[in-house]
Amino acid sequence: MAMNESIVSKTSEYFKKKGIVLPKISELSNPLTISKNIKDKLKTVDKDAMESLNLFRVHWFNNRDQTSFSNVPEHIVLPDKFTGIEAKIIVNIGRLFPLITAHKVLAAYGCLLPRILNGNFDYSKHKAVWPSTGNYCRGGVAISRILGLKSIAILPEGMSKERFDWLEKWVENPKDIIKTPGTESNVKEIYDACNELRQDETNDIINQFSEYYNYAIHRAVTGPSLEKSFLKVKKELNLNPRFYVSASGSSGTLAAGDYLKDSLGTLTAVVEALECPTLLKNGYGEHNIQGIGDKHVPLIHNVMNTDFVVDVSDKATDNLNLVFNTKIGKDYLIKKLGLESSLVNKLPEFGFSSIANIIASIKLAKYMNLGKGDAIITVATDGADLYLSELEKTKKNFQGIFDNTACSKIFKKYIKEINTDNMIKLSQNDKERIFNLGYYTWVEQQGVSLDNFEKRKNQEFWNSHYDYMLSLDDKIEKFNGI
């Protein structure tokens, strides 16, 4: 990327006057290296405040009470009594990220950072446009606002009320929230809105589905972070790392699987909604597993390095969300199922896509006959607090009486009796099929050149983006010190 030194200098001075310091990539992957001075200052700053110091909380190591950083990311090891399998599922908690209580704020920082360091984003004239199916646009608005940059959020009008409530408090102008038709599955409509905005050259479209920086920041930060939590659990339980499981979404979080494959030897499984089986069957449809946009293959999905596709129904996530987040459901889990209250009280840390990741992990463990010495690494990218309005819809539409018997039926159907249908181990032909499916979105519709599209088959292409993200620390030091 070409560098504009004059804009870099101008932005650096602008940030200096505001007291803004940019965290390095190495500091986000290992926050224990952040200076004591900054850590001390953070003790007086609310994690969700419009304060640039919160950039130093944009990582996986925030502890639950937000007082300091943990030595390893906060995580939950699901017990056999919950999962019904012997293999251990390690769920890393994303709702502890600052500003938006979701991990997409990391992706937003990773996508904006190179633009700032190279002078490709001029704060005096550009607007950062954040197209999303929910959390990413909030992360983008949050990062932009605390840096003093102009921004626009784009998301489907059918997303949860909580997302819009948050945006209305953070945008400078209500017109900076653009609602596109449809819900989670209507990604093309988001791209159409982007193409309209692109006609104004002051709008910088930072599209998570095609931004390789999204891929690179997760491989560089999320990957080693999840490795640390696994190694802690391994030390306690002597586990063999087998799989990394993540919902598709923009495919950014999937990039952690490339890091874990290199460092731990895991295989990578991508999760999607059964109601929209794009990767599994070249299918289409609508669903309510908010946070995993679909009906296309993201440009930043490293398809050729993906090993399994696992589909999960939104009926499972809707109903389990009801059990995990109501008094009746919690009482059932503790008193009837015999789960520890300490675990049950943490289940609201799982949002819709998080529940889908857990279900997919159980399916995968059954399919592969994993045993008690095996581990699956996955993520809870956000929590149930972003879906309270969806919970009320599920309650309202619930058929029959919601009681202990209903909870037992739900848990039995969607956890205990999970089968291994609607999933596939990807052959070379399967990988090529999914890779080729992306052609219609990116080459035909969005104008990506065929050469740039096909480069993505080579792992060196992805390695170069990862290496570039790691190389930014020197530029960040220089930028902060100018």
JSON list of N, CA and C in Angstrom, two decimals, residues 238-308:
[
{"chain": "A", "resi": 238, "resn": "ASN", "atom": "N", "xyz": [-4.20, -32.31, 30.28]},
{"chain": "A", "resi": 238, "resn": "ASN", "atom": "CA", "xyz": [-3.41, -33.11, 29.34]},
{"chain": "A", "resi": 238, "resn": "ASN", "atom": "C", "xyz": [-4.20, -33.45, 28.08]},
{"chain": "A", "resi": 239, "resn": "LEU", "atom": "N", "xyz": [-4.61, -32.39, 27.36]},
{"chain": "A", "resi": 239, "resn": "LEU", "atom": "CA", "xyz": [-5.47, -32.56, 26.18]},
{"chain": "A", "resi": 239, "resn": "LEU", "atom": "C", "xyz": [-4.69, -32.46, 24.87]},
{"chain": "A", "resi": 240, "resn": "ASN", "atom": "N", "xyz": [-5.26, -33.10, 23.86]},
{"chain": "A", "resi": 240, "resn": "ASN", "atom": "CA", "xyz": [-4.73, -33.06, 22.50]},
{"chain": "A", "resi": 240, "resn": "ASN", "atom": "C", "xyz": [-5.59, -32.10, 21.67]},
{"chain": "A", "resi": 241, "resn": "PRO", "atom": "N", "xyz": [-5.03, -31.02, 21.13]},
{"chain": "A", "resi": 241, "resn": "PRO", "atom": "CA", "xyz": [-5.85, -30.07, 20.34]},
{"chain": "A", "resi": 241, "resn": "PRO", "atom": "C", "xyz": [-6.24, -30.67, 19.01]},
{"chain": "A", "resi": 242, "resn": "ARG", "atom": "N", "xyz": [-7.54, -30.75, 18.75]},
{"chain": "A", "resi": 242, "resn": "ARG", "atom": "CA", "xyz": [-8.00, -31.41, 17.52]},
{"chain": "A", "resi": 242, "resn": "ARG", "atom": "C", "xyz": [-8.63, -30.44, 16.52]},
{"chain": "A", "resi": 243, "resn": "PHE", "atom": "N", "xyz": [-9.47, -29.54, 17.01]},
{"chain": "A", "resi": 243, "resn": "PHE", "atom": "CA", "xyz": [-10.24, -28.69, 16.10]},
{"chain": "A", "resi": 243, "resn": "PHE", "atom": "C", "xyz": [-10.34, -27.26, 16.61]},
{"chain": "A", "resi": 244, "resn": "TYR", "atom": "N", "xyz": [-10.44, -26.34, 15.64]},
{"chain": "A", "resi": 244, "resn": "TYR", "atom": "CA", "xyz": [-10.89, -24.98, 15.91]},
{"chain": "A", "resi": 244, "resn": "TYR", "atom": "C", "xyz": [-12.21, -24.81, 15.19]},
{"chain": "A", "resi": 245, "resn": "VAL", "atom": "N", "xyz": [-13.21, -24.32, 15.89]},
{"chain": "A", "resi": 245, "resn": "VAL", "atom": "CA", "xyz": [-14.56, -24.19, 15.34]},
{"chain": "A", "resi": 245, "resn": "VAL", "atom": "C", "xyz": [-15.01, -22.74, 15.41]},
{"chain": "A", "resi": 246, "resn": "SER", "atom": "N", "xyz": [-15.47, -22.21, 14.28]},
{"chain": "A", "resi": 246, "resn": "SER", "atom": "CA", "xyz": [-15.94, -20.82, 14.26]},
{"chain": "A", "resi": 246, "resn": "SER", "atom": "C", "xyz": [-16.99, -20.65, 13.18]},
{"chain": "A", "resi": 247, "resn": "ALA", "atom": "N", "xyz": [-18.02, -19.86, 13.52]},
{"chain": "A", "resi": 247, "resn": "ALA", "atom": "CA", "xyz": [-19.04, -19.52, 12.52]},
{"chain": "A", "resi": 247, "resn": "ALA", "atom": "C", "xyz": [-18.42, -18.69, 11.42]},
{"chain": "A", "resi": 248, "resn": "SER", "atom": "N", "xyz": [-19.02, -18.75, 10.25]},
{"chain": "A", "resi": 248, "resn": "SER", "atom": "CA", "xyz": [-18.46, -18.08, 9.08]},
{"chain": "A", "resi": 248, "resn": "SER", "atom": "C", "xyz": [-18.47, -16.56, 9.24]},
{"chain": "A", "resi": 249, "resn": "GLY", "atom": "N", "xyz": [-19.65, -15.94, 9.30]},
{"chain": "A", "resi": 249, "resn": "GLY", "atom": "CA", "xyz": [-19.71, -14.49, 9.38]},
{"chain": "A", "resi": 249, "resn": "GLY", "atom": "C", "xyz": [-18.93, -13.87, 8.24]},
{"chain": "A", "resi": 250, "resn": "SER", "atom": "N", "xyz": [-18.02, -12.97, 8.58]},
{"chain": "A", "resi": 250, "resn": "SER", "atom": "CA", "xyz": [-17.16, -12.37, 7.56]},
{"chain": "A", "resi": 250, "resn": "SER", "atom": "C", "xyz": [-15.97, -13.27, 7.26]},
{"chain": "A", "resi": 251, "resn": "SER", "atom": "N", "xyz": [-15.78, -14.29, 8.08]},
{"chain": "A", "resi": 251, "resn": "SER", "atom": "CA", "xyz": [-14.65, -15.24, 8.02]},
{"chain": "A", "resi": 251, "resn": "SER", "atom": "C", "xyz": [-13.39, -14.69, 8.66]},
{"chain": "A", "resi": 252, "resn": "GLY", "atom": "N", "xyz": [-13.46, -13.52, 9.26]},
{"chain": "A", "resi": 252, "resn": "GLY", "atom": "CA", "xyz": [-12.28, -12.98, 9.95]},
{"chain": "A", "resi": 252, "resn": "GLY", "atom": "C", "xyz": [-11.85, -13.86, 11.10]},
{"chain": "A", "resi": 253, "resn": "THR", "atom": "N", "xyz": [-12.80, -14.21, 11.97]},
{"chain": "A", "resi": 253, "resn": "THR", "atom": "CA", "xyz": [-12.47, -15.01, 13.15]},
{"chain": "A", "resi": 253, "resn": "THR", "atom": "C", "xyz": [-11.94, -16.39, 12.74]},
{"chain": "A", "resi": 254, "resn": "LEU", "atom": "N", "xyz": [-12.38, -16.87, 11.60]},
{"chain": "A", "resi": 254, "resn": "LEU", "atom": "CA", "xyz": [-11.88, -18.16, 11.09]},
{"chain": "A", "resi": 254, "resn": "LEU", "atom": "C", "xyz": [-10.36, -18.13, 10.91]},
{"chain": "A", "resi": 255, "resn": "ALA", "atom": "N", "xyz": [-9.81, -16.95, 10.68]},
{"chain": "A", "resi": 255, "resn": "ALA", "atom": "CA", "xyz": [-8.37, -16.85, 10.42]},
{"chain": "A", "resi": 255, "resn": "ALA", "atom": "C", "xyz": [-7.55, -17.32, 11.61]},
{"chain": "A", "resi": 256, "resn": "ALA", "atom": "N", "xyz": [-8.12, -17.26, 12.80]},
{"chain": "A", "resi": 256, "resn": "ALA", "atom": "CA", "xyz": [-7.41, -17.79, 13.97]},
{"chain": "A", "resi": 256, "resn": "ALA", "atom": "C", "xyz": [-7.10, -19.26, 13.77]},
{"chain": "A", "resi": 257, "resn": "GLY", "atom": "N", "xyz": [-7.95, -19.95, 12.99]},
{"chain": "A", "resi": 257, "resn": "GLY", "atom": "CA", "xyz": [-7.73, -21.35, 12.69]},
{"chain": "A", "resi": 257, "resn": "GLY", "atom": "C", "xyz": [-6.46, -21.59, 11.90]},
{"chain": "A", "resi": 258, "resn": "ASP", "atom": "N", "xyz": [-6.09, -20.64, 11.04]},
{"chain": "A", "resi": 258, "resn": "ASP", "atom": "CA", "xyz": [-4.84, -20.79, 10.28]},
{"chain": "A", "resi": 258, "resn": "ASP", "atom": "C", "xyz": [-3.65, -20.71, 11.22]},
{"chain": "A", "resi": 259, "resn": "TYR", "atom": "N", "xyz": [-3.71, -19.81, 12.20]},
{"chain": "A", "resi": 259, "resn": "TYR", "atom": "CA", "xyz": [-2.64, -19.72, 13.20]},
{"chain": "A", "resi": 259, "resn": "TYR", "atom": "C", "xyz": [-2.58, -21.01, 14.02]},
{"chain": "A", "resi": 260, "resn": "LEU", "atom": "N", "xyz": [-3.73, -21.46, 14.51]},
{"chain": "A", "resi": 260, "resn": "LEU", "atom": "CA", "xyz": [-3.77, -22.65, 15.38]},
{"chain": "A", "resi": 260, "resn": "LEU", "atom": "C", "xyz": [-3.37, -23.91, 14.62]},
{"chain": "A", "resi": 261, "resn": "LYS", "atom": "N", "xyz": [-3.68, -23.95, 13.33]},
{"chain": "A", "resi": 261, "resn": "LYS", "atom": "CA", "xyz": [-3.27, -25.10, 12.52]},
{"chain": "A", "resi": 261, "resn": "LYS", "atom": "C", "xyz": [-1.74, -25.17, 12.45]},
{"chain": "A", "resi": 262, "resn": "ASP", "atom": "N", "xyz": [-1.10, -24.01, 12.28]},
{"chain": "A", "resi": 262, "resn": "ASP", "atom": "CA", "xyz": [0.36, -23.97, 12.22]},
{"chain": "A", "resi": 262, "resn": "ASP", "atom": "C", "xyz": [1.00, -24.26, 13.58]},
{"chain": "A", "resi": 263, "resn": "SER", "atom": "N", "xyz": [0.40, -23.72, 14.66]},
{"chain": "A", "resi": 263, "resn": "SER", "atom": "CA", "xyz": [1.04, -23.81, 15.97]},
{"chain": "A", "resi": 263, "resn": "SER", "atom": "C", "xyz": [0.67, -25.06, 16.75]},
{"chain": "A", "resi": 264, "resn": "LEU", "atom": "N", "xyz": [-0.59, -25.52, 16.59]},
{"chain": "A", "resi": 264, "resn": "LEU", "atom": "CA", "xyz": [-1.07, -26.67, 17.38]},
{"chain": "A", "resi": 264, "resn": "LEU", "atom": "C", "xyz": [-1.45, -27.88, 16.55]},
{"chain": "A", "resi": 265, "resn": "GLY", "atom": "N", "xyz": [-1.55, -27.71, 15.24]},
{"chain": "A", "resi": 265, "resn": "GLY", "atom": "CA", "xyz": [-1.92, -28.84, 14.38]},
{"chain": "A", "resi": 265, "resn": "GLY", "atom": "C", "xyz": [-3.40, -29.12, 14.33]},
{"chain": "A", "resi": 266, "resn": "THR", "atom": "N", "xyz": [-4.24, -28.14, 14.70]},
{"chain": "A", "resi": 266, "resn": "THR", "atom": "CA", "xyz": [-5.69, -28.34, 14.66]},
{"chain": "A", "resi": 266, "resn": "THR", "atom": "C", "xyz": [-6.22, -28.32, 13.23]},
{"chain": "A", "resi": 267, "resn": "LEU", "atom": "N", "xyz": [-7.41, -28.89, 13.05]},
{"chain": "A", "resi": 267, "resn": "LEU", "atom": "CA", "xyz": [-8.17, -28.73, 11.82]},
{"chain": "A", "resi": 267, "resn": "LEU", "atom": "C", "xyz": [-9.22, -27.64, 12.05]},
{"chain": "A", "resi": 268, "resn": "THR", "atom": "N", "xyz": [-9.71, -27.06, 10.98]},
{"chain": "A", "resi": 268, "resn": "THR", "atom": "CA", "xyz": [-10.64, -25.93, 11.09]},
{"chain": "A", "resi": 268, "resn": "THR", "atom": "C", "xyz": [-12.02, -26.31, 10.56]},
{"chain": "A", "resi": 269, "resn": "ALA", "atom": "N", "xyz": [-13.04, -26.05, 11.37]},
{"chain": "A", "resi": 269, "resn": "ALA", "atom": "CA", "xyz": [-14.43, -26.29, 10.97]},
{"chain": "A", "resi": 269, "resn": "ALA", "atom": "C", "xyz": [-15.18, -24.97, 10.94]},
{"chain": "A", "resi": 270, "resn": "VAL", "atom": "N", "xyz": [-15.88, -24.72, 9.85]},
{"chain": "A", "resi": 270, "resn": "VAL", "atom": "CA", "xyz": [-16.67, -23.50, 9.71]},
{"chain": "A", "resi": 270, "resn": "VAL", "atom": "C", "xyz": [-18.14, -23.83, 9.94]},
{"chain": "A", "resi": 271, "resn": "VAL", "atom": "N", "xyz": [-18.82, -22.96, 10.69]},
{"chain": "A", "resi": 271, "resn": "VAL", "atom": "CA", "xyz": [-20.23, -23.17, 11.06]},
{"chain": "A", "resi": 271, "resn": "VAL", "atom": "C", "xyz": [-21.10, -22.22, 10.27]},
{"chain": "A", "resi": 272, "resn": "GLU", "atom": "N", "xyz": [-22.23, -22.72, 9.80]},
{"chain": "A", "resi": 272, "resn": "GLU", "atom": "CA", "xyz": [-23.22, -21.86, 9.15]},
{"chain": "A", "resi": 272, "resn": "GLU", "atom": "C", "xyz": [-24.62, -22.31, 9.57]},
{"chain": "A", "resi": 273, "resn": "ALA", "atom": "N", "xyz": [-25.62, -21.51, 9.21]},
{"chain": "A", "resi": 273, "resn": "ALA", "atom": "CA", "xyz": [-27.00, -21.83, 9.56]},
{"chain": "A", "resi": 273, "resn": "ALA", "atom": "C", "xyz": [-27.58, -22.86, 8.59]},
{"chain": "A", "resi": 274, "resn": "LEU", "atom": "N", "xyz": [-28.24, -23.86, 9.14]},
{"chain": "A", "resi": 274, "resn": "LEU", "atom": "CA", "xyz": [-28.88, -24.89, 8.31]},
{"chain": "A", "resi": 274, "resn": "LEU", "atom": "C", "xyz": [-29.94, -24.28, 7.41]},
{"chain": "A", "resi": 275, "resn": "GLU", "atom": "N", "xyz": [-30.57, -23.21, 7.88]},
{"chain": "A", "resi": 275, "resn": "GLU", "atom": "CA", "xyz": [-31.63, -22.57, 7.09]},
{"chain": "A", "resi": 275, "resn": "GLU", "atom": "C", "xyz": [-31.07, -21.81, 5.88]},
{"chain": "A", "resi": 276, "resn": "CYS", "atom": "N", "xyz": [-29.77, -21.65, 5.82]},
{"chain": "A", "resi": 276, "resn": "CYS", "atom": "CA", "xyz": [-29.12, -21.00, 4.68]},
{"chain": "A", "resi": 276, "resn": "CYS", "atom": "C", "xyz": [-27.80, -21.73, 4.39]},
{"chain": "A", "resi": 277, "resn": "PRO", "atom": "N", "xyz": [-27.88, -22.96, 3.84]},
{"chain": "A", "resi": 277, "resn": "PRO", "atom": "CA", "xyz": [-26.70, -23.84, 3.72]},
{"chain": "A", "resi": 277, "resn": "PRO", "atom": "C", "xyz": [-25.82, -23.53, 2.52]},
{"chain": "A", "resi": 278, "resn": "THR", "atom": "N", "xyz": [-25.25, -22.34, 2.51]},
{"chain": "A", "resi": 278, "resn": "THR", "atom": "CA", "xyz": [-24.48, -21.87, 1.36]},
{"chain": "A", "resi": 278, "resn": "THR", "atom": "C", "xyz": [-23.23, -22.71, 1.11]},
{"chain": "A", "resi": 279, "resn": "LEU", "atom": "N", "xyz": [-22.46, -22.95, 2.16]},
{"chain": "A", "resi": 279, "resn": "LEU", "atom": "CA", "xyz": [-21.22, -23.71, 2.00]},
{"chain": "A", "resi": 279, "resn": "LEU", "atom": "C", "xyz": [-21.48, -25.20, 1.85]},
{"chain": "A", "resi": 280, "resn": "LEU", "atom": "N", "xyz": [-22.51, -25.68, 2.54]},
{"chain": "A", "resi": 280, "resn": "LEU", "atom": "CA", "xyz": [-22.82, -27.11, 2.51]},
{"chain": "A", "resi": 280, "resn": "LEU", "atom": "C", "xyz": [-23.45, -27.54, 1.19]},
{"chain": "A", "resi": 281, "resn": "LYS", "atom": "N", "xyz": [-24.41, -26.75, 0.71]},
{"chain": "A", "resi": 281, "resn": "LYS", "atom": "CA", "xyz": [-25.20, -27.16, -0.45]},
{"chain": "A", "resi": 281, "resn": "LYS", "atom": "C", "xyz": [-25.33, -26.09, -1.54]},
{"chain": "A", "resi": 282, "resn": "ASN", "atom": "N", "xyz": [-24.50, -25.05, -1.49]},
{"chain": "A", "resi": 282, "resn": "ASN", "atom": "CA", "xyz": [-24.72, -23.90, -2.38]},
{"chain": "A", "resi": 282, "resn": "ASN", "atom": "C", "xyz": [-26.13, -23.35, -2.19]},
{"chain": "A", "resi": 283, "resn": "GLY", "atom": "N", "xyz": [-26.61, -23.42, -0.94]},
{"chain": "A", "resi": 283, "resn": "GLY", "atom": "CA", "xyz": [-28.00, -23.09, -0.66]},
{"chain": "A", "resi": 283, "resn": "GLY", "atom": "C", "xyz": [-28.22, -21.64, -0.27]},
{"chain": "A", "resi": 284, "resn": "TYR", "atom": "N", "xyz": [-29.47, -21.33, 0.07]},
{"chain": "A", "resi": 284, "resn": "TYR", "atom": "CA", "xyz": [-29.89, -19.97, 0.38]},
{"chain": "A", "resi": 284, "resn": "TYR", "atom": "C", "xyz": [-31.02, -20.03, 1.39]},
{"chain": "A", "resi": 285, "resn": "GLY", "atom": "N", "xyz": [-31.45, -18.89, 1.87]},
{"chain": "A", "resi": 285, "resn": "GLY", "atom": "CA", "xyz": [-32.53, -18.86, 2.85]},
{"chain": "A", "resi": 285, "resn": "GLY", "atom": "C", "xyz": [-32.30, -17.78, 3.88]},
{"chain": "A", "resi": 286, "resn": "GLU", "atom": "N", "xyz": [-33.16, -17.75, 4.90]},
{"chain": "A", "resi": 286, "resn": "GLU", "atom": "CA", "xyz": [-33.03, -16.78, 5.98]},
{"chain": "A", "resi": 286, "resn": "GLU", "atom": "C", "xyz": [-32.97, -17.50, 7.32]},
{"chain": "A", "resi": 287, "resn": "HIS", "atom": "N", "xyz": [-32.34, -16.84, 8.31]},
{"chain": "A", "resi": 287, "resn": "HIS", "atom": "CA", "xyz": [-32.21, -17.48, 9.61]},
{"chain": "A", "resi": 287, "resn": "HIS", "atom": "C", "xyz": [-32.02, -16.41, 10.68]},
{"chain": "A", "resi": 288, "resn": "ASN", "atom": "N", "xyz": [-31.94, -16.84, 11.93]},
{"chain": "A", "resi": 288, "resn": "ASN", "atom": "CA", "xyz": [-31.85, -15.88, 13.03]},
{"chain": "A", "resi": 288, "resn": "ASN", "atom": "C", "xyz": [-30.59, -16.09, 13.88]},
{"chain": "A", "resi": 289, "resn": "ILE", "atom": "N", "xyz": [-29.57, -16.74, 13.35]},
{"chain": "A", "resi": 289, "resn": "ILE", "atom": "CA", "xyz": [-28.32, -16.84, 14.10]},
{"chain": "A", "resi": 289, "resn": "ILE", "atom": "C", "xyz": [-27.53, -15.57, 13.81]},
{"chain": "A", "resi": 290, "resn": "GLN", "atom": "N", "xyz": [-27.94, -14.50, 14.45]},
{"chain": "A", "resi": 290, "resn": "GLN", "atom": "CA", "xyz": [-27.39, -13.19, 14.14]},
{"chain": "A", "resi": 290, "resn": "GLN", "atom": "C", "xyz": [-25.89, -13.15, 14.42]},
{"chain": "A", "resi": 291, "resn": "GLY", "atom": "N", "xyz": [-25.16, -12.59, 13.46]},
{"chain": "A", "resi": 291, "resn": "GLY", "atom": "CA", "xyz": [-23.71, -12.53, 13.58]},
{"chain": "A", "resi": 291, "resn": "GLY", "atom": "C", "xyz": [-23.00, -13.38, 12.55]},
{"chain": "A", "resi": 292, "resn": "ILE", "atom": "N", "xyz": [-23.74, -14.16, 11.77]},
{"chain": "A", "resi": 292, "resn": "ILE", "atom": "CA", "xyz": [-23.08, -14.97, 10.73]},
{"chain": "A", "resi": 292, "resn": "ILE", "atom": "C", "xyz": [-23.76, -14.74, 9.38]},
{"chain": "A", "resi": 293, "resn": "GLY", "atom": "N", "xyz": [-23.46, -13.59, 8.78]},
{"chain": "A", "resi": 293, "resn": "GLY", "atom": "CA", "xyz": [-24.01, -13.26, 7.47]},
{"chain": "A", "resi": 293, "resn": "GLY", "atom": "C", "xyz": [-23.67, -14.32, 6.44]},
{"chain": "A", "resi": 294, "resn": "ASP", "atom": "N", "xyz": [-24.53, -14.47, 5.45]},
{"chain": "A", "resi": 294, "resn": "ASP", "atom": "CA", "xyz": [-24.34, -15.62, 4.56]},
{"chain": "A", "resi": 294, "resn": "ASP", "atom": "C", "xyz": [-24.89, -15.36, 3.16]},
{"chain": "A", "resi": 295, "resn": "LYS", "atom": "N", "xyz": [-25.28, -16.43, 2.47]},
{"chain": "A", "resi": 295, "resn": "LYS", "atom": "CA", "xyz": [-25.71, -16.44, 1.07]},
{"chain": "A", "resi": 295, "resn": "LYS", "atom": "C", "xyz": [-24.57, -16.04, 0.13]},
{"chain": "A", "resi": 296, "resn": "HIS", "atom": "N", "xyz": [-23.34, -16.07, 0.65]},
{"chain": "A", "resi": 296, "resn": "HIS", "atom": "CA", "xyz": [-22.18, -15.86, -0.21]},
{"chain": "A", "resi": 296, "resn": "HIS", "atom": "C", "xyz": [-20.95, -16.36, 0.53]},
{"chain": "A", "resi": 297, "resn": "VAL", "atom": "N", "xyz": [-19.84, -16.45, -0.19]},
{"chain": "A", "resi": 297, "resn": "VAL", "atom": "CA", "xyz": [-18.57, -16.86, 0.41]},
{"chain": "A", "resi": 297, "resn": "VAL", "atom": "C", "xyz": [-17.71, -15.60, 0.55]},
{"chain": "A", "resi": 298, "resn": "PRO", "atom": "N", "xyz": [-17.40, -15.17, 1.76]},
{"chain": "A", "resi": 298, "resn": "PRO", "atom": "CA", "xyz": [-16.59, -13.95, 1.93]},
{"chain": "A", "resi": 298, "resn": "PRO", "atom": "C", "xyz": [-15.26, -14.05, 1.19]},
{"chain": "A", "resi": 299, "resn": "LEU", "atom": "N", "xyz": [-14.82, -12.93, 0.67]},
{"chain": "A", "resi": 299, "resn": "LEU", "atom": "CA", "xyz": [-13.55, -12.90, -0.06]},
{"chain": "A", "resi": 299, "resn": "LEU", "atom": "C", "xyz": [-12.40, -13.30, 0.85]},
{"chain": "A", "resi": 300, "resn": "ILE", "atom": "N", "xyz": [-12.51, -13.00, 2.15]},
{"chain": "A", "resi": 300, "resn": "ILE", "atom": "CA", "xyz": [-11.41, -13.28, 3.07]},
{"chain": "A", "resi": 300, "resn": "ILE", "atom": "C", "xyz": [-11.52, -14.66, 3.73]},
{"chain": "A", "resi": 301, "resn": "HIS", "atom": "N", "xyz": [-12.41, -15.51, 3.23]},
{"chain": "A", "resi": 301, "resn": "HIS", "atom": "CA", "xyz": [-12.47, -16.89, 3.72]},
{"chain": "A", "resi": 301, "resn": "HIS", "atom": "C", "xyz": [-11.38, -17.70, 3.02]},
{"chain": "A", "resi": 302, "resn": "ASN", "atom": "N", "xyz": [-10.43, -18.18, 3.77]},
{"chain": "A", "resi": 302, "resn": "ASN", "atom": "CA", "xyz": [-9.35, -19.03, 3.23]},
{"chain": "A", "resi": 302, "resn": "ASN", "atom": "C", "xyz": [-9.91, -20.45, 3.06]},
{"chain": "A", "resi": 303, "resn": "VAL", "atom": "N", "xyz": [-10.70, -20.60, 2.04]},
{"chain": "A", "resi": 303, "resn": "VAL", "atom": "CA", "xyz": [-11.46, -21.84, 1.82]},
{"chain": "A", "resi": 303, "resn": "VAL", "atom": "C", "xyz": [-10.54, -23.05, 1.71]},
{"chain": "A", "resi": 304, "resn": "MET", "atom": "N", "xyz": [-9.42, -22.89, 1.01]},
{"chain": "A", "resi": 304, "resn": "MET", "atom": "CA", "xyz": [-8.56, -24.04, 0.74]},
{"chain": "A", "resi": 304, "resn": "MET", "atom": "C", "xyz": [-7.85, -24.55, 1.98]},
{"chain": "A", "resi": 305, "resn": "ASN", "atom": "N", "xyz": [-7.96, -23.82, 3.09]},
{"chain": "A", "resi": 305, "resn": "ASN", "atom": "CA", "xyz": [-7.36, -24.27, 4.34]},
{"chain": "A", "resi": 305, "resn": "ASN", "atom": "C", "xyz": [-8.43, -24.63, 5.38]},
{"chain": "A", "resi": 306, "resn": "THR", "atom": "N", "xyz": [-9.67, -24.80, 4.91]},
{"chain": "A", "resi": 306, "resn": "THR", "atom": "CA", "xyz": [-10.79, -25.17, 5.78]},
{"chain": "A", "resi": 306, "resn": "THR", "atom": "C", "xyz": [-11.06, -26.67, 5.61]},
{"chain": "A", "resi": 307, "resn": "ASP", "atom": "N", "xyz": [-11.39, -27.35, 6.71]},
{"chain": "A", "resi": 307, "resn": "ASP", "atom": "CA", "xyz": [-11.46, -28.81, 6.68]},
{"chain": "A", "resi": 307, "resn": "ASP", "atom": "C", "xyz": [-12.87, -29.39, 6.81]},
{"chain": "A", "resi": 308, "resn": "PHE", "atom": "N", "xyz": [-13.77, -28.69, 7.52]},
{"chain": "A", "resi": 308, "resn": "PHE", "atom": "CA", "xyz": [-15.13, -29.18, 7.72]},
{"chain": "A", "resi": 308, "resn": "PHE", "atom": "C", "xyz": [-16.12, -28.03, 7.60]}
]
